[in-house]
Tab-separated table of C-alpha atoms and ligand atoms in Angstrom:
chain	number	residue	atom	x	y	z
N	1	MET	CA	0.000	0.000	0.000
N	2	THR	CA	1.197	3.486	-0.846
N	3	ILE	CA	2.559	5.469	2.097
N	4	ARG	CA	2.228	9.215	1.621
N	5	VAL	CA	4.019	12.014	3.433
N	6	TRP	CA	0.586	13.241	4.585
N	7	ASP	CA	-2.820	11.601	4.631
N	8	TYR	CA	-6.055	12.677	6.357
N	9	LEU	CA	-8.375	9.790	5.505
N	10	THR	CA	-7.852	7.751	8.701
N	11	GLU	CA	-8.355	10.877	10.810
N	12	TYR	CA	-11.526	11.669	8.858
N	13	ALA	CA	-12.864	8.156	9.420
N	14	ASP	CA	-12.340	8.664	13.191
N	15	GLU	CA	-13.845	12.164	13.332
N	16	ARG	CA	-16.398	11.974	10.501
N	17	ALA	CA	-19.550	12.172	12.625
N	18	GLU	CA	-18.372	15.301	14.448
N	19	ILE	CA	-17.119	16.977	11.265
N	20	LEU	CA	-20.405	16.344	9.463
N	21	ASP	CA	-22.347	17.573	12.522
N	22	ALA	CA	-20.319	20.784	12.414
N	23	VAL	CA	-21.144	21.283	8.725
N	24	ASP	CA	-24.814	20.588	9.409
N	25	ARG	CA	-24.876	23.056	12.344
N	26	VAL	CA	-23.674	25.814	10.031
N	27	PHE	CA	-26.002	24.893	7.179
N	28	LYS	CA	-28.942	24.935	9.605
N	29	SER	CA	-27.902	28.201	11.292
N	30	GLY	CA	-29.047	30.461	8.478
N	31	VAL	CA	-25.714	32.359	8.399
N	32	LEU	CA	-22.982	31.110	6.055
N	33	ILE	CA	-20.497	34.012	6.122
N	34	LEU	CA	-19.243	36.128	9.086
N	35	GLY	CA	-21.463	34.552	11.724
N	36	GLU	CA	-21.246	33.047	15.193
N	37	SER	CA	-18.918	30.133	14.253
N	38	GLY	CA	-16.278	32.474	12.875
N	39	ARG	CA	-16.547	34.872	15.835
N	40	ARG	CA	-16.237	32.043	18.348
N	41	PHE	CA	-13.337	30.412	16.539
N	42	GLU	CA	-11.475	33.732	16.345
N	43	ALA	CA	-11.793	34.177	20.113
N	44	GLU	CA	-10.955	30.542	20.921
N	45	PHE	CA	-7.906	30.364	18.668
N	46	ALA	CA	-6.559	33.752	19.805
N	47	ALA	CA	-6.953	32.616	23.448
N	48	TYR	CA	-5.158	29.351	22.624
N	49	CYS	CA	-2.231	31.363	21.224
N	50	GLY	CA	-2.241	33.803	24.147
N	51	ALA	CA	-3.088	36.746	21.852
N	52	ALA	CA	-5.784	39.353	22.530
N	53	HIS	CA	-7.390	39.301	19.061
N	54	GLY	CA	-7.878	36.875	16.160
N	55	VAL	CA	-9.154	37.803	12.711
N	56	GLY	CA	-10.258	34.920	10.486
N	57	VAL	CA	-9.237	35.120	6.837
N	58	ASP	CA	-9.600	32.936	3.765
N	59	ASN	CA	-5.994	31.667	3.744
N	60	ALA	CA	-2.578	32.592	5.101
N	61	THR	CA	-1.253	34.041	1.844
N	62	ASN	CA	-3.978	36.673	1.988
N	63	GLY	CA	-3.473	36.861	5.762
N	64	LEU	CA	0.170	37.852	5.256
N	65	PHE	CA	-0.886	40.328	2.559
N	66	LEU	CA	-3.514	41.929	4.828
N	67	ALA	CA	-1.109	41.981	7.782
N	68	MET	CA	1.376	43.931	5.643
N	69	LYS	CA	-1.383	46.258	4.362
N	70	ALA	CA	-2.487	46.887	7.964
N	71	LEU	CA	1.082	47.949	8.745
N	72	GLY	CA	1.065	50.294	5.754
N	73	VAL	CA	3.440	48.275	3.531
N	74	GLY	CA	3.190	49.461	-0.076
N	75	GLU	CA	4.978	50.107	-3.371
N	76	GLY	CA	8.748	50.232	-3.134
N	77	ASP	CA	8.930	49.259	0.534
N	78	GLU	CA	11.193	46.386	1.537
N	79	VAL	CA	10.230	43.355	3.629
N	80	VAL	CA	12.896	41.045	5.039
N	81	THR	CA	12.297	37.306	5.269
N	82	VAL	CA	13.932	33.951	4.420
N	83	ALA	CA	14.156	32.048	1.124
N	84	ASN	CA	13.791	28.667	2.865
N	85	THR	CA	10.017	28.931	3.151
N	86	ALA	CA	6.851	28.196	1.212
N	87	VAL	CA	6.456	30.357	-1.904
N	88	PRO	CA	3.378	32.196	-0.470
N	89	THR	CA	5.430	33.972	2.211
N	90	VAL	CA	7.206	35.766	-0.612
N	91	SER	CA	4.313	36.076	-3.052
N	92	ALA	CA	2.354	37.912	-0.343
N	93	ILE	CA	5.221	40.426	-0.051
N	94	VAL	CA	5.210	40.972	-3.807
N	95	GLN	CA	1.385	41.193	-3.862
N	96	ALA	CA	1.659	43.980	-1.257
N	97	GLY	CA	3.867	45.892	-3.713
N	98	ALA	CA	7.024	45.431	-1.662
N	99	VAL	CA	10.481	44.120	-2.537
N	100	PRO	CA	11.498	40.919	-0.719
N	101	ARG	CA	14.950	40.959	0.887
N	102	PHE	CA	16.377	37.703	2.166
N	103	VAL	CA	18.590	36.632	5.036
N	104	ASP	CA	20.061	33.135	5.278
N	105	VAL	CA	18.954	30.388	7.653
N	106	HIS	CA	20.806	28.398	10.307
N	107	GLU	CA	22.357	25.220	8.937
N	108	ALA	CA	21.191	23.189	11.945
N	109	THR	CA	17.489	24.089	11.827
N	110	GLY	CA	16.660	25.837	8.537
N	111	LEU	CA	15.275	28.787	10.563
N	112	MET	CA	15.997	32.509	10.065
N	113	ASN	CA	19.522	33.540	11.059
N	114	ALA	CA	18.662	36.698	12.969
N	115	SER	CA	22.314	37.735	13.212
N	116	GLN	CA	22.029	38.773	9.524
N	117	LEU	CA	18.964	40.958	10.071
N	118	ALA	CA	20.743	44.154	11.029
N	119	GLY	CA	22.663	44.029	7.720
N	120	ALA	CA	19.463	43.464	5.711
N	121	ILE	CA	17.342	46.221	7.257
N	122	SER	CA	17.482	49.523	5.343
N	123	GLU	CA	15.550	52.785	5.721
N	124	ARG	CA	12.999	51.318	3.277
N	125	THR	CA	12.317	48.198	5.404
N	126	ARG	CA	8.699	48.244	6.579
N	127	CYS	CA	8.547	44.876	8.302
N	128	VAL	CA	10.340	41.592	8.982
N	129	ILE	CA	8.681	38.185	8.548
N	130	PRO	CA	10.378	35.355	10.463
N	131	VAL	CA	8.948	31.981	9.437
N	132	HIS	CA	8.355	29.366	12.144
N	133	LEU	CA	9.305	26.600	9.758
N	134	TYR	CA	8.614	22.856	9.985
N	135	GLY	CA	6.928	23.181	13.410
N	136	GLN	CA	9.356	25.173	15.564
N	137	MET	CA	9.849	28.860	16.203
N	138	ALA	CA	12.581	31.089	14.816
N	139	ASP	CA	14.692	32.821	17.487
N	140	MET	CA	12.177	35.518	18.436
N	141	ALA	CA	14.336	37.085	21.166
N	142	ALA	CA	17.027	37.796	18.574
N	143	VAL	CA	14.519	38.914	15.887
N	144	THR	CA	12.666	41.189	18.304
N	145	ALA	CA	15.885	42.720	19.634
N	146	VAL	CA	17.028	43.803	16.149
N	147	CYS	CA	13.561	44.910	14.972
N	148	ALA	CA	12.709	46.854	18.122
N	149	GLY	CA	16.082	48.613	17.868
N	150	SER	CA	15.279	49.635	14.262
N	151	GLY	CA	11.578	50.397	14.884
N	152	VAL	CA	10.537	47.721	12.364
N	153	PRO	CA	7.363	45.693	13.068
N	154	VAL	CA	7.413	41.883	13.014
N	155	ILE	CA	4.866	39.569	11.364
N	156	GLU	CA	5.328	35.970	12.493
N	157	ASP	CA	4.559	33.477	9.722
N	158	CYS	CA	3.058	30.780	11.964
N	159	SER	CA	1.561	28.774	9.077
N	160	GLN	CA	3.472	25.603	10.001
N	161	SER	CA	3.664	25.891	13.778
N	162	HIS	CA	0.265	26.039	15.508
N	163	GLY	CA	0.865	25.457	19.199
N	164	ALA	CA	4.679	25.677	19.018
N	165	THR	CA	6.254	27.485	21.958
N	166	GLN	CA	9.526	29.240	22.750
N	167	HIS	CA	10.375	29.505	26.434
N	168	GLY	CA	6.725	28.664	27.121
N	169	VAL	CA	5.196	31.364	24.879
N	170	ARG	CA	3.148	30.272	21.869
N	171	CYS	CA	3.835	31.581	18.387
N	172	GLY	CA	1.420	34.252	17.249
N	173	ALA	CA	1.695	36.067	20.590
N	174	VAL	CA	5.207	37.464	20.190
N	175	GLY	CA	5.347	39.690	17.084
N	176	ASP	CA	3.093	42.617	16.180
N	177	LEU	CA	1.009	40.181	14.122
N	178	GLY	CA	0.960	36.398	13.639
N	179	VAL	CA	-0.433	34.685	10.543
N	180	PHE	CA	-1.723	31.094	10.580
N	181	SER	CA	-2.779	28.820	7.727
N	182	PHE	CA	-5.423	26.127	8.162
N	183	TYR	CA	-4.571	24.482	4.840
N	184	PRO	CA	-5.551	20.821	5.397
N	185	THR	CA	-2.000	19.485	5.955
N	186	LYS	CA	-1.220	21.952	8.761
N	187	PRO	CA	-1.005	20.984	12.461
N	188	LEU	CA	-4.525	22.444	12.736
N	189	GLY	CA	-6.044	21.828	9.326
N	190	ALA	CA	-9.452	22.722	7.878
N	191	TYR	CA	-11.377	20.740	5.267
N	192	GLY	CA	-10.507	23.372	2.680
N	193	ASP	CA	-8.735	26.736	2.901
N	194	GLY	CA	-8.622	28.989	5.942
N	195	GLY	CA	-6.360	31.335	7.883
N	196	LEU	CA	-6.245	33.652	10.888
N	197	ILE	CA	-4.252	36.679	12.018
N	198	THR	CA	-3.433	37.204	15.699
N	199	THR	CA	-2.494	40.500	17.326
N	200	ASN	CA	-2.454	42.184	20.713
N	201	ASP	CA	-3.102	45.580	19.111
N	202	GLU	CA	-6.741	46.657	18.923
N	203	ILE	CA	-6.090	49.220	16.192
N	204	LEU	CA	-4.519	46.553	13.957
N	205	ASP	CA	-7.407	44.216	14.815
N	206	ALA	CA	-9.976	46.802	13.659
N	207	LYS	CA	-7.946	47.588	10.531
N	208	LEU	CA	-7.762	43.898	9.587
N	209	ARG	CA	-11.513	43.416	10.113
N	210	SER	CA	-12.140	46.299	7.743
N	211	LEU	CA	-9.586	45.215	5.113
N	212	ARG	CA	-10.863	41.612	4.932
N	213	PHE	CA	-14.438	42.843	4.304
N	214	TYR	CA	-14.255	45.334	1.396
N	215	GLY	CA	-13.152	48.127	3.745
N	216	MET	CA	-16.686	48.278	5.166
N	217	LYS	CA	-17.600	49.031	8.748
N	218	GLY	CA	-21.376	48.959	8.516
N	219	VAL	CA	-23.576	47.886	5.647
N	220	TYR	CA	-22.774	48.786	2.024
N	221	TYR	CA	-20.453	51.702	2.879
N	222	ALA	CA	-16.687	51.453	2.436
N	223	GLU	CA	-14.545	53.638	4.671
N	224	GLU	CA	-11.510	52.528	2.650
N	225	ALA	CA	-10.768	50.357	-0.373
N	226	GLY	CA	-10.541	46.845	1.045
N	227	TYR	CA	-10.540	43.236	-0.092
N	228	ASN	CA	-12.619	40.088	0.267
N	229	SER	CA	-10.700	37.714	2.510
N	230	ARG	CA	-13.168	36.166	4.956
N	231	LEU	CA	-12.949	32.809	6.752
N	232	ASP	CA	-16.195	30.989	5.956
N	233	GLU	CA	-18.487	29.610	8.630
N	234	VAL	CA	-18.194	25.962	7.633
N	235	GLN	CA	-14.411	25.916	7.977
N	236	ALA	CA	-14.597	27.929	11.221
N	237	GLU	CA	-17.034	25.448	12.798
N	238	ILE	CA	-14.903	22.458	11.697
N	239	LEU	CA	-11.856	24.175	13.182
N	240	ARG	CA	-13.787	24.672	16.438
N	241	VAL	CA	-14.298	20.897	16.583
N	242	LYS	CA	-10.608	20.253	15.935
N	243	LEU	CA	-9.034	22.949	18.148
N	244	PRO	CA	-9.608	21.093	21.470
N	245	ARG	CA	-7.785	18.137	19.872
N	246	LEU	CA	-4.748	20.142	18.780
N	247	GLY	CA	-2.815	19.212	21.939
N	248	ALA	CA	-3.400	15.503	21.265
N	249	TYR	CA	-2.465	15.875	17.571
N	250	ILE	CA	0.774	17.584	18.603
N	251	ARG	CA	1.623	14.923	21.217
N	252	ARG	CA	1.104	12.212	18.604
N	253	ARG	CA	3.363	14.072	16.135
N	254	GLN	CA	6.022	14.357	18.851
N	255	GLN	CA	5.776	10.607	19.604
N	256	ILE	CA	6.216	9.786	15.928
N	257	ALA	CA	9.228	12.128	15.716
N	258	LYS	CA	10.846	10.574	18.791
N	259	ARG	CA	10.369	7.128	17.303
N	260	TYR	CA	11.959	8.198	13.986
N	261	ASP	CA	14.870	9.739	15.950
N	262	GLU	CA	15.457	6.428	17.741
N	263	ILE	CA	14.983	4.078	14.780
N	264	LEU	CA	17.233	6.109	12.489
N	265	SER	CA	19.895	6.860	15.112
N	266	ALA	CA	22.380	4.276	13.806
N	267	THR	CA	22.076	5.430	10.167
N	268	SER	CA	23.723	8.278	8.265
N	269	ILE	CA	20.365	10.131	8.120
N	270	GLY	CA	20.523	13.516	9.884
N	271	VAL	CA	17.470	13.877	12.129
N	272	PRO	CA	15.911	17.279	13.018
N	273	GLU	CA	17.461	19.449	15.731
N	274	ILE	CA	15.334	21.284	18.257
N	275	VAL	CA	16.441	24.761	19.301
N	276	PRO	CA	16.881	24.898	23.120
N	277	GLY	CA	13.779	26.503	24.669
N	278	ASN	CA	11.557	25.407	21.747
N	279	ASP	CA	8.695	22.937	21.797
N	280	HIS	CA	8.596	21.452	18.261
N	281	VAL	CA	5.154	20.464	16.907
N	282	TYR	CA	6.573	18.584	13.875
N	283	TYR	CA	4.386	19.883	11.083
N	284	VAL	CA	6.918	18.004	8.981
N	285	TYR	CA	9.780	15.699	9.973
N	286	VAL	CA	12.682	16.937	7.851
N	287	VAL	CA	15.829	14.812	7.611
N	288	ARG	CA	19.051	15.361	5.703
N	289	HIS	CA	21.200	13.102	3.579
N	290	PRO	CA	23.807	13.767	0.887
N	291	GLU	CA	22.176	11.100	-1.329
N	292	ARG	CA	18.712	12.624	-0.936
N	293	ASP	CA	17.713	12.287	-4.593
N	294	ARG	CA	18.668	8.605	-4.786
N	295	LEU	CA	16.729	7.948	-1.576
N	296	LEU	CA	13.638	9.743	-2.903
N	297	ALA	CA	13.740	7.803	-6.176
N	298	GLU	CA	14.311	4.374	-4.595
N	299	LEU	CA	11.661	4.908	-1.919
N	300	ARG	CA	9.218	5.993	-4.624
N	301	GLN	CA	9.808	2.642	-6.362
N	302	ARG	CA	8.707	1.020	-3.089
N	303	ASP	CA	5.520	3.115	-3.067
N	304	ILE	CA	6.762	5.464	-0.327
N	305	LEU	CA	6.051	8.984	-1.573
N	306	LEU	CA	8.135	11.591	0.245
N	307	ASN	CA	8.302	15.334	-0.155
N	308	VAL	CA	10.921	18.088	-0.028
N	309	SER	CA	10.257	21.344	1.822
N	310	TYR	CA	11.782	23.027	-0.111
N	311	PRO	CA	13.728	21.883	-3.165
N	312	TRP	CA	14.234	25.362	-4.735
N	313	PRO	CA	15.415	28.380	-2.732
N	314	ILE	CA	12.961	31.170	-3.485
N	315	HIS	CA	15.528	33.877	-4.300
N	316	THR	CA	16.653	31.895	-7.369
N	317	MET	CA	13.153	31.087	-8.694
N	318	ARG	CA	12.190	32.573	-12.078
N	319	GLY	CA	9.083	34.109	-10.537
N	320	PHE	CA	11.232	36.304	-8.309
N	321	GLU	CA	14.381	36.805	-10.421
N	322	ARG	CA	13.602	40.492	-10.964
N	323	PHE	CA	14.585	41.054	-7.327
N	324	GLY	CA	18.173	40.182	-8.220
N	325	GLY	CA	18.728	37.003	-6.170
N	326	LYS	CA	21.391	34.625	-7.460
N	327	ASP	CA	23.098	31.352	-6.572
N	328	GLY	CA	25.636	31.865	-3.824
N	329	ASP	CA	23.686	34.639	-2.021
N	330	LEU	CA	22.349	32.331	0.715
N	331	PRO	CA	24.775	29.409	1.141
N	332	CYS	CA	22.935	27.531	3.949
N	333	THR	CA	19.531	27.844	2.253
N	334	GLU	CA	20.959	26.619	-1.051
N	335	SER	CA	22.916	23.746	0.451
N	336	LEU	CA	19.970	22.525	2.570
N	337	SER	CA	17.690	22.475	-0.485
N	338	THR	CA	19.834	19.689	-2.000
N	339	ARG	CA	19.945	17.506	1.137
N	340	ILE	CA	16.596	17.699	2.903
N	341	MET	CA	13.485	15.538	2.594
N	342	SER	CA	10.365	15.042	4.707
N	343	LEU	CA	9.355	11.637	6.055
N	344	PRO	CA	5.659	10.751	6.497
N	345	MET	CA	4.186	12.742	9.417
N	346	PHE	CA	0.544	13.015	10.423
N	347	PRO	CA	-1.205	12.039	13.663
N	348	ALA	CA	-2.799	8.869	12.243
N	349	LEU	CA	0.493	7.477	10.857
N	350	SER	CA	0.708	3.927	12.230
N	351	GLU	CA	3.807	2.332	13.774
N	352	ALA	CA	3.658	-0.316	11.029
N	353	GLN	CA	3.780	2.397	8.332
N	354	GLN	CA	6.626	4.125	10.154
N	355	ASP	CA	8.527	0.819	10.381
N	356	THR	CA	8.028	0.198	6.646
N	357	VAL	CA	9.489	3.624	5.831
N	358	CYS	CA	12.483	3.201	8.151
N	359	ARG	CA	13.207	-0.359	7.026
N	360	ALA	CA	13.177	0.819	3.395
N	361	ILE	CA	15.567	3.683	4.203
N	362	GLY	CA	17.925	1.197	5.902
N	363	GLU	CA	17.811	-1.129	2.884
N	364	VAL	CA	18.434	1.647	0.360
N	365	LEU	CA	21.389	2.953	2.379
N	366	GLY	CA	22.668	-0.530	3.320
N	367	GLU	CA	22.683	0.577	6.955
N	368	PRO	CA	21.122	-0.887	10.115
N	369	VAL	CA	17.936	0.620	11.557
N	370	SER	CA	16.984	0.105	15.214
N	371	LEU	CA	13.651	-1.653	14.831
X	401	LIG	C1	5.264	29.086	5.759
X	401	LIG	C2	3.976	29.263	5.010
X	401	LIG	N1	3.515	30.521	4.787
X	401	LIG	C3	2.356	30.733	4.133
X	401	LIG	C4	1.606	29.682	3.656
X	401	LIG	C5	0.342	29.970	2.885
X	401	LIG	O1	-0.760	29.370	3.448
X	401	LIG	P1	-2.150	29.260	2.655
X	401	LIG	O2	-2.048	28.035	1.808
X	401	LIG	O3	-3.166	29.127	3.723
X	401	LIG	O4	-2.311	30.490	1.842
X	401	LIG	C6	2.041	28.372	3.864
X	401	LIG	C7	1.259	27.225	3.348
X	401	LIG	O5	1.746	26.379	2.665
X	401	LIG	C8	3.259	28.150	4.559
X	401	LIG	O6	3.722	26.915	4.793
């Protein structure tokens, strides 16, 4: 049987009755957009993160865009982020009219190297977007120290790290704004698209509520030119069913990660490192190996379909070449992109499936695994 890097069907079989009840509740409520489910989910998820406000949006790409618009980012401004991230982090910057500037990542974790931030911030920098990649947080003390010193706001891209903490504080509660994706694969995933922006600032909260709803405050009157970026009621109600389970999903992901760490310990596979002070929620379990491409190909022949997050550093992609990035600019980002791959990771992954994956890796490498 095919083993995929992510699969939701077992989880759906377990939770089907409650998910369908949630859909039915919304359909029967008489309100399909901007109703009680969305309002409740916004409050519940913001409280979970430890943030004062939550604004539901249609996805995190638009969430990042709106967060930048709320901060006043526009044409010709610069936004500093990393190139080892999902494309949407950067497309949102471009959509906002800004120029993306990149700093490199740490070799050990793939996370933003904040020691390069001071050199990347110019008088045109309007915000910095650290990405909490793979399930753990970038070094927010270091990011905040540089940004506060330069008066530059911080938007946390929390799309992969729901529930992750640093020194006990959850992501989304540290920067000026935090942006979450509920794309189905995420640690908290919807049954479709969804996103949410957290903030402790009530002015930003009000601005975001206006921007996501055509710039309207009341009915049919726009105070400003806005957008349509609402979280719909069905996804919000499904997310309300899943949010109380997020802790259990995360514990299961952590168990799976620990088991991979142990089984692969005698092989030449490099397992993920956790930054001291971080609690890692393992959105993905990213390993390294110099023969990554051979491993991917041979595992595929055995019906084990892995993934690479990410195989192409964004600064060298054709879609962004006009910003002048070239090979050699970001050595750690570029080198990691040739060596990393993600092993199957989702709460319903069985031990038998995990064993099959690890045994196959051992056979392909000709190395012992600790099963
Ligand atoms: C780091 C990161 N930022 C932004 C996004 C965009 O999320 P969405 O698909 O909800 O627009 C993703 C999703 O893949 C992501 O992983």
